[in-house]
DNA sequence: GCCAACGTTGGC
DNA sequence: GCCAACGTTGGC
């Protein structure tokens, strides 16, 4: 069976809602509540088991990449859209024709120190990351292999 | 708290 | 199909 090349992604979360520490505690989670079509398409079609994820804290102090995770379940319907009591309930998502999707991820590592936006901006490679672009609101973003590696170098450098 | 950027909605 | 109004995101 031909093996697909690993793809890399960045997932944003407000730590108030779900933080890296929550993921460390839970080990795995389903990435529910995404209600944006571009992000939905990636969750449904492009993000596959074995892909690697940068975990980013938005609207936080500090705003930073705080760890990594691995995708352990391909896209499947986001059941929180069917739950009237859920914050992300969407009456237009039909269980027979779901509108929203999610993947499952598992903690890989929590960085010893957060990789802040300033740190990302100062590095030649990570300075080009989508998450730094003005007005970048997409909560699921593709990351290049070079960016992935550069973030890890920053994480190691930070340990010194 | 402010507000620019962006996505969605709905009238026409 | 256009686009103004509106709501949300998210950095600062």
JSON list of C-alpha atoms (C1' of nucleotides) in Angstrom, two decimals:
[
{"chain": "A", "resi": 1, "resn": "UNK", "atom": "CA", "xyz": [0.00, 0.00, 0.00]},
{"chain": "A", "resi": 2, "resn": "UNK", "atom": "CA", "xyz": [1.43, 3.33, -1.03]},
{"chain": "A", "resi": 3, "resn": "UNK", "atom": "CA", "xyz": [2.09, 5.50, 1.98]},
{"chain": "A", "resi": 4, "resn": "UNK", "atom": "CA", "xyz": [1.06, 9.11, 1.78]},
{"chain": "A", "resi": 5, "resn": "UNK", "atom": "CA", "xyz": [3.61, 11.68, 2.76]},
{"chain": "A", "resi": 6, "resn": "UNK", "atom": "CA", "xyz": [3.00, 13.18, 6.17]},
{"chain": "A", "resi": 7, "resn": "UNK", "atom": "CA", "xyz": [1.29, 16.54, 6.06]},
{"chain": "A", "resi": 8, "resn": "UNK", "atom": "CA", "xyz": [1.67, 19.25, 8.66]},
{"chain": "A", "resi": 9, "resn": "UNK", "atom": "CA", "xyz": [-0.98, 21.51, 10.15]},
{"chain": "A", "resi": 10, "resn": "UNK", "atom": "CA", "xyz": [-1.54, 24.19, 12.72]},
{"chain": "A", "resi": 11, "resn": "UNK", "atom": "CA", "xyz": [-4.64, 24.08, 14.90]},
{"chain": "A", "resi": 12, "resn": "UNK", "atom": "CA", "xyz": [-5.73, 27.13, 16.85]},
{"chain": "A", "resi": 13, "resn": "UNK", "atom": "CA", "xyz": [-7.47, 26.96, 20.16]},
{"chain": "A", "resi": 14, "resn": "UNK", "atom": "CA", "xyz": [-8.28, 29.51, 22.78]},
{"chain": "A", "resi": 15, "resn": "UNK", "atom": "CA", "xyz": [-6.80, 28.06, 25.96]},
{"chain": "A", "resi": 16, "resn": "UNK", "atom": "CA", "xyz": [-9.91, 29.21, 27.83]},
{"chain": "A", "resi": 17, "resn": "UNK", "atom": "CA", "xyz": [-11.84, 26.74, 25.70]},
{"chain": "A", "resi": 18, "resn": "UNK", "atom": "CA", "xyz": [-9.23, 23.98, 25.28]},
{"chain": "A", "resi": 19, "resn": "UNK", "atom": "CA", "xyz": [-5.54, 24.25, 26.13]},
{"chain": "A", "resi": 20, "resn": "UNK", "atom": "CA", "xyz": [-2.44, 22.15, 25.60]},
{"chain": "A", "resi": 21, "resn": "UNK", "atom": "CA", "xyz": [-2.69, 21.20, 29.28]},
{"chain": "A", "resi": 22, "resn": "UNK", "atom": "CA", "xyz": [-6.16, 19.84, 28.62]},
{"chain": "A", "resi": 23, "resn": "UNK", "atom": "CA", "xyz": [-4.72, 17.73, 25.82]},
{"chain": "A", "resi": 24, "resn": "UNK", "atom": "CA", "xyz": [-1.87, 16.52, 28.05]},
{"chain": "A", "resi": 25, "resn": "UNK", "atom": "CA", "xyz": [-4.48, 15.47, 30.58]},
{"chain": "A", "resi": 26, "resn": "UNK", "atom": "CA", "xyz": [-6.87, 13.90, 28.04]},
{"chain": "A", "resi": 27, "resn": "UNK", "atom": "CA", "xyz": [-4.14, 12.39, 25.81]},
{"chain": "A", "resi": 28, "resn": "UNK", "atom": "CA", "xyz": [-6.58, 12.43, 22.87]},
{"chain": "A", "resi": 29, "resn": "UNK", "atom": "CA", "xyz": [-9.47, 14.65, 21.88]},
{"chain": "A", "resi": 30, "resn": "UNK", "atom": "CA", "xyz": [-11.83, 15.24, 19.00]},
{"chain": "A", "resi": 31, "resn": "UNK", "atom": "CA", "xyz": [-11.29, 18.61, 17.39]},
{"chain": "A", "resi": 32, "resn": "UNK", "atom": "CA", "xyz": [-14.89, 19.71, 17.36]},
{"chain": "A", "resi": 33, "resn": "UNK", "atom": "CA", "xyz": [-16.61, 23.04, 16.89]},
{"chain": "A", "resi": 34, "resn": "UNK", "atom": "CA", "xyz": [-14.94, 24.23, 13.69]},
{"chain": "A", "resi": 35, "resn": "UNK", "atom": "CA", "xyz": [-17.60, 26.17, 11.76]},
{"chain": "A", "resi": 36, "resn": "UNK", "atom": "CA", "xyz": [-15.73, 27.48, 8.75]},
{"chain": "A", "resi": 37, "resn": "UNK", "atom": "CA", "xyz": [-15.98, 25.86, 5.33]},
{"chain": "A", "resi": 38, "resn": "UNK", "atom": "CA", "xyz": [-12.33, 26.16, 4.37]},
{"chain": "A", "resi": 39, "resn": "UNK", "atom": "CA", "xyz": [-11.28, 24.60, 7.66]},
{"chain": "A", "resi": 40, "resn": "UNK", "atom": "CA", "xyz": [-14.06, 22.01, 7.32]},
{"chain": "A", "resi": 41, "resn": "UNK", "atom": "CA", "xyz": [-12.75, 20.92, 3.94]},
{"chain": "A", "resi": 42, "resn": "UNK", "atom": "CA", "xyz": [-9.31, 20.31, 5.38]},
{"chain": "A", "resi": 43, "resn": "UNK", "atom": "CA", "xyz": [-10.70, 18.40, 8.36]},
{"chain": "A", "resi": 44, "resn": "UNK", "atom": "CA", "xyz": [-12.90, 16.28, 6.09]},
{"chain": "A", "resi": 45, "resn": "UNK", "atom": "CA", "xyz": [-10.59, 15.65, 3.16]},
{"chain": "A", "resi": 46, "resn": "UNK", "atom": "CA", "xyz": [-6.98, 16.52, 3.75]},
{"chain": "A", "resi": 47, "resn": "UNK", "atom": "CA", "xyz": [-5.97, 15.84, 7.34]},
{"chain": "A", "resi": 48, "resn": "UNK", "atom": "CA", "xyz": [-5.24, 12.13, 7.67]},
{"chain": "A", "resi": 49, "resn": "UNK", "atom": "CA", "xyz": [-4.05, 9.70, 10.31]},
{"chain": "A", "resi": 50, "resn": "UNK", "atom": "CA", "xyz": [-0.34, 10.14, 10.95]},
{"chain": "A", "resi": 51, "resn": "UNK", "atom": "CA", "xyz": [-0.30, 13.83, 10.03]},
{"chain": "A", "resi": 52, "resn": "UNK", "atom": "CA", "xyz": [1.42, 16.17, 12.47]},
{"chain": "A", "resi": 53, "resn": "UNK", "atom": "CA", "xyz": [-0.12, 19.14, 14.21]},
{"chain": "A", "resi": 54, "resn": "UNK", "atom": "CA", "xyz": [1.21, 22.29, 15.81]},
{"chain": "A", "resi": 55, "resn": "UNK", "atom": "CA", "xyz": [-1.01, 23.33, 18.72]},
{"chain": "A", "resi": 56, "resn": "UNK", "atom": "CA", "xyz": [-1.45, 27.11, 18.86]},
{"chain": "A", "resi": 57, "resn": "UNK", "atom": "CA", "xyz": [-2.98, 29.21, 21.61]},
{"chain": "A", "resi": 58, "resn": "UNK", "atom": "CA", "xyz": [-4.94, 32.17, 20.23]},
{"chain": "A", "resi": 59, "resn": "UNK", "atom": "CA", "xyz": [-6.40, 35.03, 22.27]},
{"chain": "A", "resi": 60, "resn": "UNK", "atom": "CA", "xyz": [-4.00, 34.09, 25.03]},
{"chain": "A", "resi": 61, "resn": "UNK", "atom": "CA", "xyz": [-1.03, 35.25, 27.01]},
{"chain": "A", "resi": 62, "resn": "UNK", "atom": "CA", "xyz": [1.25, 34.41, 25.44]},
{"chain": "A", "resi": 63, "resn": "UNK", "atom": "CA", "xyz": [-0.07, 33.75, 21.95]},
{"chain": "A", "resi": 64, "resn": "UNK", "atom": "CA", "xyz": [2.18, 30.91, 20.92]},
{"chain": "A", "resi": 65, "resn": "UNK", "atom": "CA", "xyz": [2.71, 27.44, 19.56]},
{"chain": "A", "resi": 66, "resn": "UNK", "atom": "CA", "xyz": [2.67, 25.41, 22.73]},
{"chain": "A", "resi": 67, "resn": "UNK", "atom": "CA", "xyz": [3.13, 21.81, 21.61]},
{"chain": "A", "resi": 68, "resn": "UNK", "atom": "CA", "xyz": [2.47, 19.16, 19.00]},
{"chain": "A", "resi": 69, "resn": "UNK", "atom": "CA", "xyz": [0.00, 16.39, 18.36]},
{"chain": "A", "resi": 70, "resn": "UNK", "atom": "CA", "xyz": [-0.57, 13.54, 15.94]},
{"chain": "A", "resi": 71, "resn": "UNK", "atom": "CA", "xyz": [-3.74, 12.86, 13.99]},
{"chain": "A", "resi": 72, "resn": "UNK", "atom": "CA", "xyz": [-5.20, 9.51, 15.07]},
{"chain": "A", "resi": 73, "resn": "UNK", "atom": "CA", "xyz": [-8.58, 9.58, 13.31]},
{"chain": "A", "resi": 74, "resn": "UNK", "atom": "CA", "xyz": [-9.51, 10.84, 9.87]},
{"chain": "A", "resi": 75, "resn": "UNK", "atom": "CA", "xyz": [-12.33, 13.35, 9.42]},
{"chain": "A", "resi": 76, "resn": "UNK", "atom": "CA", "xyz": [-15.80, 12.26, 10.56]},
{"chain": "A", "resi": 77, "resn": "UNK", "atom": "CA", "xyz": [-19.03, 14.18, 11.27]},
{"chain": "A", "resi": 78, "resn": "UNK", "atom": "CA", "xyz": [-18.89, 16.66, 14.13]},
{"chain": "A", "resi": 79, "resn": "UNK", "atom": "CA", "xyz": [-21.73, 15.42, 16.31]},
{"chain": "A", "resi": 80, "resn": "UNK", "atom": "CA", "xyz": [-21.74, 18.59, 18.43]},
{"chain": "A", "resi": 81, "resn": "UNK", "atom": "CA", "xyz": [-23.52, 20.24, 15.47]},
{"chain": "A", "resi": 82, "resn": "UNK", "atom": "CA", "xyz": [-26.52, 17.92, 16.10]},
{"chain": "A", "resi": 83, "resn": "UNK", "atom": "CA", "xyz": [-26.75, 18.67, 19.82]},
{"chain": "A", "resi": 84, "resn": "UNK", "atom": "CA", "xyz": [-29.18, 21.48, 20.60]},
{"chain": "A", "resi": 85, "resn": "UNK", "atom": "CA", "xyz": [-27.56, 21.99, 23.98]},
{"chain": "A", "resi": 86, "resn": "UNK", "atom": "CA", "xyz": [-24.08, 22.40, 22.51]},
{"chain": "A", "resi": 87, "resn": "UNK", "atom": "CA", "xyz": [-22.55, 25.80, 21.99]},
{"chain": "A", "resi": 88, "resn": "UNK", "atom": "CA", "xyz": [-21.73, 24.84, 18.40]},
{"chain": "A", "resi": 89, "resn": "UNK", "atom": "CA", "xyz": [-25.17, 23.47, 17.53]},
{"chain": "A", "resi": 90, "resn": "UNK", "atom": "CA", "xyz": [-26.10, 24.08, 13.89]},
{"chain": "A", "resi": 91, "resn": "UNK", "atom": "CA", "xyz": [-29.67, 23.30, 12.86]},
{"chain": "A", "resi": 92, "resn": "UNK", "atom": "CA", "xyz": [-28.56, 23.18, 9.24]},
{"chain": "A", "resi": 93, "resn": "UNK", "atom": "CA", "xyz": [-26.25, 20.23, 9.80]},
{"chain": "A", "resi": 94, "resn": "UNK", "atom": "CA", "xyz": [-28.23, 17.05, 9.14]},
{"chain": "A", "resi": 95, "resn": "UNK", "atom": "CA", "xyz": [-26.92, 13.74, 10.54]},
{"chain": "A", "resi": 96, "resn": "UNK", "atom": "CA", "xyz": [-27.69, 12.21, 7.13]},
{"chain": "A", "resi": 97, "resn": "UNK", "atom": "CA", "xyz": [-25.75, 14.93, 5.38]},
{"chain": "A", "resi": 98, "resn": "UNK", "atom": "CA", "xyz": [-23.39, 16.44, 7.92]},
{"chain": "A", "resi": 99, "resn": "UNK", "atom": "CA", "xyz": [-22.08, 19.91, 7.32]},
{"chain": "A", "resi": 100, "resn": "UNK", "atom": "CA", "xyz": [-19.23, 19.93, 9.84]},
{"chain": "A", "resi": 101, "resn": "UNK", "atom": "CA", "xyz": [-16.37, 17.54, 10.45]},
{"chain": "A", "resi": 102, "resn": "UNK", "atom": "CA", "xyz": [-13.67, 16.87, 12.99]},
{"chain": "A", "resi": 103, "resn": "UNK", "atom": "CA", "xyz": [-10.56, 14.75, 13.43]},
{"chain": "A", "resi": 104, "resn": "UNK", "atom": "CA", "xyz": [-9.09, 13.12, 16.53]},
{"chain": "A", "resi": 105, "resn": "UNK", "atom": "CA", "xyz": [-5.63, 14.07, 17.72]},
{"chain": "A", "resi": 106, "resn": "UNK", "atom": "CA", "xyz": [-3.29, 12.69, 20.36]},
{"chain": "A", "resi": 107, "resn": "UNK", "atom": "CA", "xyz": [-0.70, 14.64, 22.34]},
{"chain": "A", "resi": 108, "resn": "UNK", "atom": "CA", "xyz": [2.86, 14.28, 21.03]},
{"chain": "A", "resi": 109, "resn": "UNK", "atom": "CA", "xyz": [4.62, 16.80, 23.21]},
{"chain": "A", "resi": 110, "resn": "UNK", "atom": "CA", "xyz": [4.07, 19.96, 25.16]},
{"chain": "A", "resi": 111, "resn": "UNK", "atom": "CA", "xyz": [6.94, 22.35, 24.53]},
{"chain": "A", "resi": 112, "resn": "UNK", "atom": "CA", "xyz": [9.01, 23.30, 27.58]},
{"chain": "A", "resi": 113, "resn": "UNK", "atom": "CA", "xyz": [8.47, 26.94, 26.62]},
{"chain": "A", "resi": 114, "resn": "UNK", "atom": "CA", "xyz": [5.85, 28.43, 24.29]},
{"chain": "A", "resi": 115, "resn": "UNK", "atom": "CA", "xyz": [7.08, 29.51, 20.86]},
{"chain": "A", "resi": 116, "resn": "UNK", "atom": "CA", "xyz": [5.72, 33.03, 20.76]},
{"chain": "A", "resi": 117, "resn": "UNK", "atom": "CA", "xyz": [4.72, 35.11, 17.75]},
{"chain": "A", "resi": 118, "resn": "UNK", "atom": "CA", "xyz": [7.79, 37.27, 18.30]},
{"chain": "A", "resi": 119, "resn": "UNK", "atom": "CA", "xyz": [10.02, 34.20, 18.15]},
{"chain": "A", "resi": 120, "resn": "UNK", "atom": "CA", "xyz": [8.28, 33.01, 15.00]},
{"chain": "A", "resi": 121, "resn": "UNK", "atom": "CA", "xyz": [8.68, 36.43, 13.40]},
{"chain": "A", "resi": 122, "resn": "UNK", "atom": "CA", "xyz": [12.40, 36.53, 14.15]},
{"chain": "A", "resi": 123, "resn": "UNK", "atom": "CA", "xyz": [13.13, 33.25, 12.36]},
{"chain": "A", "resi": 124, "resn": "UNK", "atom": "CA", "xyz": [13.59, 33.45, 8.61]},
{"chain": "A", "resi": 125, "resn": "UNK", "atom": "CA", "xyz": [11.54, 30.34, 7.89]},
{"chain": "A", "resi": 126, "resn": "UNK", "atom": "CA", "xyz": [8.76, 30.63, 10.44]},
{"chain": "A", "resi": 127, "resn": "UNK", "atom": "CA", "xyz": [8.33, 34.34, 9.67]},
{"chain": "A", "resi": 128, "resn": "UNK", "atom": "CA", "xyz": [6.36, 33.25, 6.59]},
{"chain": "A", "resi": 129, "resn": "UNK", "atom": "CA", "xyz": [3.85, 31.15, 8.48]},
{"chain": "A", "resi": 130, "resn": "UNK", "atom": "CA", "xyz": [0.19, 31.79, 7.78]},
{"chain": "A", "resi": 131, "resn": "UNK", "atom": "CA", "xyz": [-0.59, 32.26, 11.45]},
{"chain": "A", "resi": 132, "resn": "UNK", "atom": "CA", "xyz": [1.49, 35.46, 11.47]},
{"chain": "A", "resi": 133, "resn": "UNK", "atom": "CA", "xyz": [-0.24, 37.00, 8.49]},
{"chain": "A", "resi": 134, "resn": "UNK", "atom": "CA", "xyz": [-2.40, 39.99, 9.25]},
{"chain": "A", "resi": 135, "resn": "UNK", "atom": "CA", "xyz": [-6.05, 39.06, 9.36]},
{"chain": "A", "resi": 136, "resn": "UNK", "atom": "CA", "xyz": [-5.32, 35.33, 9.39]},
{"chain": "A", "resi": 137, "resn": "UNK", "atom": "CA", "xyz": [-8.43, 33.91, 11.00]},
{"chain": "A", "resi": 138, "resn": "UNK", "atom": "CA", "xyz": [-8.42, 30.38, 9.69]},
{"chain": "A", "resi": 139, "resn": "UNK", "atom": "CA", "xyz": [-8.38, 28.01, 12.66]},
{"chain": "A", "resi": 140, "resn": "UNK", "atom": "CA", "xyz": [-6.93, 25.12, 10.67]},
{"chain": "A", "resi": 141, "resn": "UNK", "atom": "CA", "xyz": [-3.89, 25.98, 8.58]},
{"chain": "A", "resi": 142, "resn": "UNK", "atom": "CA", "xyz": [-1.43, 24.04, 6.45]},
{"chain": "A", "resi": 143, "resn": "UNK", "atom": "CA", "xyz": [2.21, 24.16, 7.57]},
{"chain": "A", "resi": 144, "resn": "UNK", "atom": "CA", "xyz": [5.18, 23.30, 5.38]},
{"chain": "A", "resi": 145, "resn": "UNK", "atom": "CA", "xyz": [7.71, 20.65, 6.37]},
{"chain": "A", "resi": 146, "resn": "UNK", "atom": "CA", "xyz": [10.37, 23.36, 6.61]},
{"chain": "A", "resi": 147, "resn": "UNK", "atom": "CA", "xyz": [8.18, 25.39, 8.95]},
{"chain": "A", "resi": 148, "resn": "UNK", "atom": "CA", "xyz": [7.52, 22.30, 11.04]},
{"chain": "A", "resi": 149, "resn": "UNK", "atom": "CA", "xyz": [11.24, 21.63, 11.37]},
{"chain": "A", "resi": 150, "resn": "UNK", "atom": "CA", "xyz": [12.05, 25.26, 12.10]},
{"chain": "A", "resi": 151, "resn": "UNK", "atom": "CA", "xyz": [9.48, 25.39, 14.90]},
{"chain": "A", "resi": 152, "resn": "UNK", "atom": "CA", "xyz": [11.14, 22.36, 16.48]},
{"chain": "A", "resi": 153, "resn": "UNK", "atom": "CA", "xyz": [14.54, 23.99, 16.24]},
{"chain": "A", "resi": 154, "resn": "UNK", "atom": "CA", "xyz": [13.11, 27.00, 18.03]},
{"chain": "A", "resi": 155, "resn": "UNK", "atom": "CA", "xyz": [11.67, 24.70, 20.69]},
{"chain": "A", "resi": 156, "resn": "UNK", "atom": "CA", "xyz": [15.08, 23.09, 21.25]},
{"chain": "A", "resi": 157, "resn": "UNK", "atom": "CA", "xyz": [16.91, 26.41, 21.24]},
{"chain": "A", "resi": 158, "resn": "UNK", "atom": "CA", "xyz": [14.55, 27.61, 23.90]},
{"chain": "A", "resi": 159, "resn": "UNK", "atom": "CA", "xyz": [15.62, 24.74, 26.18]},
{"chain": "A", "resi": 160, "resn": "UNK", "atom": "CA", "xyz": [19.18, 26.06, 26.52]},
{"chain": "B", "resi": 1, "resn": "DG", "atom": "C1'", "xyz": [-11.40, 47.43, 25.08]},
{"chain": "B", "resi": 2, "resn": "DC", "atom": "C1'", "xyz": [-10.52, 48.56, 20.32]},
{"chain": "B", "resi": 3, "resn": "DC", "atom": "C1'", "xyz": [-10.93, 47.64, 15.74]},
{"chain": "B", "resi": 4, "resn": "DA", "atom": "C1'", "xyz": [-9.32, 45.66, 11.19]},
{"chain": "B", "resi": 5, "resn": "DA", "atom": "C1'", "xyz": [-10.05, 41.72, 8.59]},
{"chain": "B", "resi": 6, "resn": "DC", "atom": "C1'", "xyz": [-12.83, 38.36, 7.24]},
{"chain": "B", "resi": 7, "resn": "DG", "atom": "C1'", "xyz": [-16.99, 35.19, 6.43]},
{"chain": "B", "resi": 8, "resn": "DT", "atom": "C1'", "xyz": [-21.91, 34.87, 6.16]},
{"chain": "B", "resi": 9, "resn": "DT", "atom": "C1'", "xyz": [-26.51, 36.45, 5.39]},
{"chain": "B", "resi": 10, "resn": "DG", "atom": "C1'", "xyz": [-30.19, 38.30, 3.00]},
{"chain": "B", "resi": 11, "resn": "DG", "atom": "C1'", "xyz": [-32.50, 41.99, 0.29]},
{"chain": "B", "resi": 12, "resn": "DC", "atom": "C1'", "xyz": [-32.68, 43.40, -4.21]},
{"chain": "C", "resi": 1, "resn": "DG", "atom": "C1'", "xyz": [-24.95, 37.86, -8.71]},
{"chain": "C", "resi": 2, "resn": "DC", "atom": "C1'", "xyz": [-24.03, 42.04, -6.13]},
{"chain": "C", "resi": 3, "resn": "DC", "atom": "C1'", "xyz": [-23.07, 44.11, -1.98]},
{"chain": "C", "resi": 4, "resn": "DA", "atom": "C1'", "xyz": [-24.34, 46.32, 2.51]},
{"chain": "C", "resi": 5, "resn": "DA", "atom": "C1'", "xyz": [-25.05, 44.93, 7.06]},
{"chain": "C", "resi": 6, "resn": "DC", "atom": "C1'", "xyz": [-23.84, 42.17, 10.52]},
{"chain": "C", "resi": 7, "resn": "DG", "atom": "C1'", "xyz": [-21.32, 38.93, 13.60]},
{"chain": "C", "resi": 8, "resn": "DT", "atom": "C1'", "xyz": [-16.96, 36.88, 14.77]},
{"chain": "C", "resi": 9, "resn": "DT", "atom": "C1'", "xyz": [-12.05, 36.36, 15.18]},
{"chain": "C", "resi": 10, "resn": "DG", "atom": "C1'", "xyz": [-8.05, 37.52, 17.23]},
{"chain": "C", "resi": 11, "resn": "DG", "atom": "C1'", "xyz": [-3.88, 40.56, 17.49]},
{"chain": "C", "resi": 12, "resn": "DC", "atom": "C1'", "xyz": [-2.66, 44.52, 19.79]}
]
